[in-house]
mmCIF file of C-alpha atoms in Angstrom:
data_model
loop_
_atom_site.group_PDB
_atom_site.id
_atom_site.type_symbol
_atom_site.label_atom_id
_atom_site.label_comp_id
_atom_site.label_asym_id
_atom_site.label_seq_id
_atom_site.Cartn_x
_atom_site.Cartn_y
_atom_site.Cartn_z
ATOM 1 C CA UNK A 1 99.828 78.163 72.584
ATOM 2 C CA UNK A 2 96.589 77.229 73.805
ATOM 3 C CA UNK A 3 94.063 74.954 71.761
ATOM 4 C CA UNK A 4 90.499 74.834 72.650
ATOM 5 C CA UNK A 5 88.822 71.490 71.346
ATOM 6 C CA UNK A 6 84.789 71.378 71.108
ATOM 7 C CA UNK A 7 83.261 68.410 71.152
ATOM 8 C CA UNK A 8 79.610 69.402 69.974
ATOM 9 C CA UNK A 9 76.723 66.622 71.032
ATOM 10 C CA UNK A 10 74.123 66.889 68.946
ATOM 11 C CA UNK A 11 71.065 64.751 67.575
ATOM 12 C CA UNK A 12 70.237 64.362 63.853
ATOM 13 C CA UNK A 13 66.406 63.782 63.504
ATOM 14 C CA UNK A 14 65.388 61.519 61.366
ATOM 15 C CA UNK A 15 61.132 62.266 61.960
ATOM 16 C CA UNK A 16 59.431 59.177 59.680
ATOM 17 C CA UNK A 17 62.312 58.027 57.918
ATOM 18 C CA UNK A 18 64.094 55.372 60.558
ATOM 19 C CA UNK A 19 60.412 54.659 62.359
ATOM 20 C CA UNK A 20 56.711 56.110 61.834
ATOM 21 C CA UNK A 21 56.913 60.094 62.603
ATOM 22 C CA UNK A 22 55.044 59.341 66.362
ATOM 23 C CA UNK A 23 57.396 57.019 67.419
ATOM 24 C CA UNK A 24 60.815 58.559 66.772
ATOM 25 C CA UNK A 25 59.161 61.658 68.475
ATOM 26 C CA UNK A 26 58.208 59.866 71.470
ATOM 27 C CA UNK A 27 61.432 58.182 71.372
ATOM 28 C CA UNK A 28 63.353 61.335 71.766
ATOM 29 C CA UNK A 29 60.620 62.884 74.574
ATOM 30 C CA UNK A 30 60.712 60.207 76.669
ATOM 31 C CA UNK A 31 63.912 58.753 75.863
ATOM 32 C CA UNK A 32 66.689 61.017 74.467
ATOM 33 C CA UNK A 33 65.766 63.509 76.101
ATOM 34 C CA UNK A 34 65.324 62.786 79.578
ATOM 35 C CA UNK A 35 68.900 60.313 79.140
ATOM 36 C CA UNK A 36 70.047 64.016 77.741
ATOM 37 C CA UNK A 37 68.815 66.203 80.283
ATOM 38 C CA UNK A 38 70.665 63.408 83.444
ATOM 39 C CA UNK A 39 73.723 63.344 81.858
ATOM 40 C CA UNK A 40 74.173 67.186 81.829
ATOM 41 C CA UNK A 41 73.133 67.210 85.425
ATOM 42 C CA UNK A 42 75.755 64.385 86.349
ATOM 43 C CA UNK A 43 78.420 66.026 84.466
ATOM 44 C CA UNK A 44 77.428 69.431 85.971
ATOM 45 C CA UNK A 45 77.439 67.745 89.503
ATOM 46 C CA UNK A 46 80.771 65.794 89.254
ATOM 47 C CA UNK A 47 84.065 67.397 90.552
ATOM 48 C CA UNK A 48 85.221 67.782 86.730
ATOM 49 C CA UNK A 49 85.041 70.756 84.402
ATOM 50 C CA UNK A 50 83.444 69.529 81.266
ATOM 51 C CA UNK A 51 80.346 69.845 80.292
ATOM 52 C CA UNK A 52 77.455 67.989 78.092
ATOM 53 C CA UNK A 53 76.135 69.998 76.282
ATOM 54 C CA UNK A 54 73.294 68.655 74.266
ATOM 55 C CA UNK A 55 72.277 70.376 70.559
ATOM 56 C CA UNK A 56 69.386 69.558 68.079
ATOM 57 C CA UNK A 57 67.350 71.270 65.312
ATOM 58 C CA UNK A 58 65.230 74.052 66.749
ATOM 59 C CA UNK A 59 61.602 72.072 66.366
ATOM 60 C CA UNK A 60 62.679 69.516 68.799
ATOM 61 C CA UNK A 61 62.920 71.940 71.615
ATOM 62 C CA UNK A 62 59.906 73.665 70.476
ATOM 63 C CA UNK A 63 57.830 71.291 70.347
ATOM 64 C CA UNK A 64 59.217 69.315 73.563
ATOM 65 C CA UNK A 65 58.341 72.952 75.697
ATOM 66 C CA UNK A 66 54.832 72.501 73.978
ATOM 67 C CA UNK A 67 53.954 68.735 74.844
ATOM 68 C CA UNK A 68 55.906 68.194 77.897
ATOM 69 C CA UNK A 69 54.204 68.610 81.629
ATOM 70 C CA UNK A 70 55.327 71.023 84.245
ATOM 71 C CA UNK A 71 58.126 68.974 85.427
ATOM 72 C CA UNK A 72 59.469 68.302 82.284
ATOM 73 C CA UNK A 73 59.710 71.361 81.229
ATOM 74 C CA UNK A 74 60.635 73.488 84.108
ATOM 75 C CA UNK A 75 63.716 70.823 83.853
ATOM 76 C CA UNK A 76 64.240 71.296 80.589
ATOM 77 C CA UNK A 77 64.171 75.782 80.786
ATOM 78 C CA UNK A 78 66.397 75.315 83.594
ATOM 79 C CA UNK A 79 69.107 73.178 81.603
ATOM 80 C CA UNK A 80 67.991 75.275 78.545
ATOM 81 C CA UNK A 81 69.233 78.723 81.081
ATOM 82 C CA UNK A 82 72.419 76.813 82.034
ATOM 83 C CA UNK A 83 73.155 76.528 78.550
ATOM 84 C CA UNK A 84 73.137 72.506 78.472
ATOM 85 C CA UNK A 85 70.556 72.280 75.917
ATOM 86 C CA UNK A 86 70.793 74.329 72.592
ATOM 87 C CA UNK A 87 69.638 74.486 69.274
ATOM 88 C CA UNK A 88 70.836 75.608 65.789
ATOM 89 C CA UNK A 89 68.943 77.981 63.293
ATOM 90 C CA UNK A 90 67.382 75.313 61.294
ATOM 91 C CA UNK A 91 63.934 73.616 62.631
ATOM 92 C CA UNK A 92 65.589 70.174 61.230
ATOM 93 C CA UNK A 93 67.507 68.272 58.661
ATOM 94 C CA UNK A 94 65.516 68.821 55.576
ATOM 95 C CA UNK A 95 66.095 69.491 51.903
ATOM 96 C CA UNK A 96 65.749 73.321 51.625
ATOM 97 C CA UNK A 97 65.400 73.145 48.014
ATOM 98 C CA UNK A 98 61.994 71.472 48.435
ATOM 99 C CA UNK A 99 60.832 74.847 50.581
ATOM 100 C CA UNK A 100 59.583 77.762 49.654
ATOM 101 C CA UNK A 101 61.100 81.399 51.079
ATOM 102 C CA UNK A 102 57.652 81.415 53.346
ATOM 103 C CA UNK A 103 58.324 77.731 55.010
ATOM 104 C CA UNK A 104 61.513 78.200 55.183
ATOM 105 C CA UNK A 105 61.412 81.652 57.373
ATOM 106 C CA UNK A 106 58.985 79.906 59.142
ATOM 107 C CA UNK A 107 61.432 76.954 60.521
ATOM 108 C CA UNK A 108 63.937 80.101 61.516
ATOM 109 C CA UNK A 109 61.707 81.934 63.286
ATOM 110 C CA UNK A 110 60.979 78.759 66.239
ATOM 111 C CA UNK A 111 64.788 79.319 66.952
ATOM 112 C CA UNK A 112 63.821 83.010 66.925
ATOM 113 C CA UNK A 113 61.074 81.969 68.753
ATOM 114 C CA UNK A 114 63.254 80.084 71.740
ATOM 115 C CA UNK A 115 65.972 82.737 71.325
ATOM 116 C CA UNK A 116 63.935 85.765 72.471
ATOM 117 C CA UNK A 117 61.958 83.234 75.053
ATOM 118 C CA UNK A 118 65.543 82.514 76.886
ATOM 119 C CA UNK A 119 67.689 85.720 75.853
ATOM 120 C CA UNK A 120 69.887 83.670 72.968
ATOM 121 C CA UNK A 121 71.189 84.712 69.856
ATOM 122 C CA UNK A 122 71.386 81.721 67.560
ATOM 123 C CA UNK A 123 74.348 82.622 65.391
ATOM 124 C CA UNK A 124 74.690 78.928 63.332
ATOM 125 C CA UNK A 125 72.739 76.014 61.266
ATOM 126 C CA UNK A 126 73.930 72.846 60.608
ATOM 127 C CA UNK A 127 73.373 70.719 57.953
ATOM 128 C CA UNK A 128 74.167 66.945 57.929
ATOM 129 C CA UNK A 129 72.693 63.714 55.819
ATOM 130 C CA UNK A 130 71.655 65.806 52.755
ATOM 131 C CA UNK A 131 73.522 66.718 49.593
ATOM 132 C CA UNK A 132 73.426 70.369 50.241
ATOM 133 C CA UNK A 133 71.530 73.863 50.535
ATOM 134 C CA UNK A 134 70.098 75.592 47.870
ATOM 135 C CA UNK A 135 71.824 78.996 47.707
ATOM 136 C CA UNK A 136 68.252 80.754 47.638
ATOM 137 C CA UNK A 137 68.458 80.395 51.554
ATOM 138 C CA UNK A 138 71.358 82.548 51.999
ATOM 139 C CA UNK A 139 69.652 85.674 51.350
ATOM 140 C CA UNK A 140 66.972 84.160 54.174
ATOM 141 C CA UNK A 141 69.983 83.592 56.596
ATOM 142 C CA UNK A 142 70.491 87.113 56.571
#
């Protein structure tokens, strides 16, 4: 029998609660990201067959693309095309009950947004360090 075992990296964003909003951004642009983007390429590079693969809320990528310089993020499409940096439906962690059905389409539609930039289909959402969804979303999910 075989057994497949995924190990999913991923980054929960915590924008103005751990540190002001500005620094835990620059923290993950010129910090977690970068760290991010190496350790794919090492892994990628080495003789063994596992991959890091490195997943966060879809605004993070977004807005990375937006800010970062040519360098940056010509290395960041190209690990984004090798499928060692992905994102998830959902923009961020956030309390969906506090969003209307407008803000809320509007966080899907910047993975919508990356998906048709790089030919993806993002398929899931996560959810972690809140007490749950409101079920209005579901009909949004759709």
């Amino acid at each position: 029998m075989t057994q497949n075992i995924h190990l999913i990296f991923k980054t929960h964003l915590d924008v103005g609660f751990t540190d002001y909003a500005s620094r835990v951004v620059e923290r993950y642009f010129k910090k977690y990201i970068p760290v991010s983007l190496r350790v794919a390429r090492q892994m990628r590079d080495s003789d063994r067959p596992e991959r890091f693969i490195w997943t966060t809320g879809s605004w993070l990528i977004y807005e990375y693309l937006e800010q970062a310089n040519a360098l940056e993020r010509a290395e960041m499409e190209a690990a984004i095309d090798l499928g060692e940096i992905a994102w998830h439906a959902l923009p961020f962690t956030t309390h969906t009950e506090l969003m209307d059905p407008d803000l809320f389409r509007f966080g899907l539609s910047l993975s919508q947004s990356l998906d048709k930039r790089f030919g993806k289909k993002t398929i899931a959402a996560k959810m972690t360090d809140v007490p749950g969804h409101t079920r209005g979303i579901v009909p949004l999910l759709v």
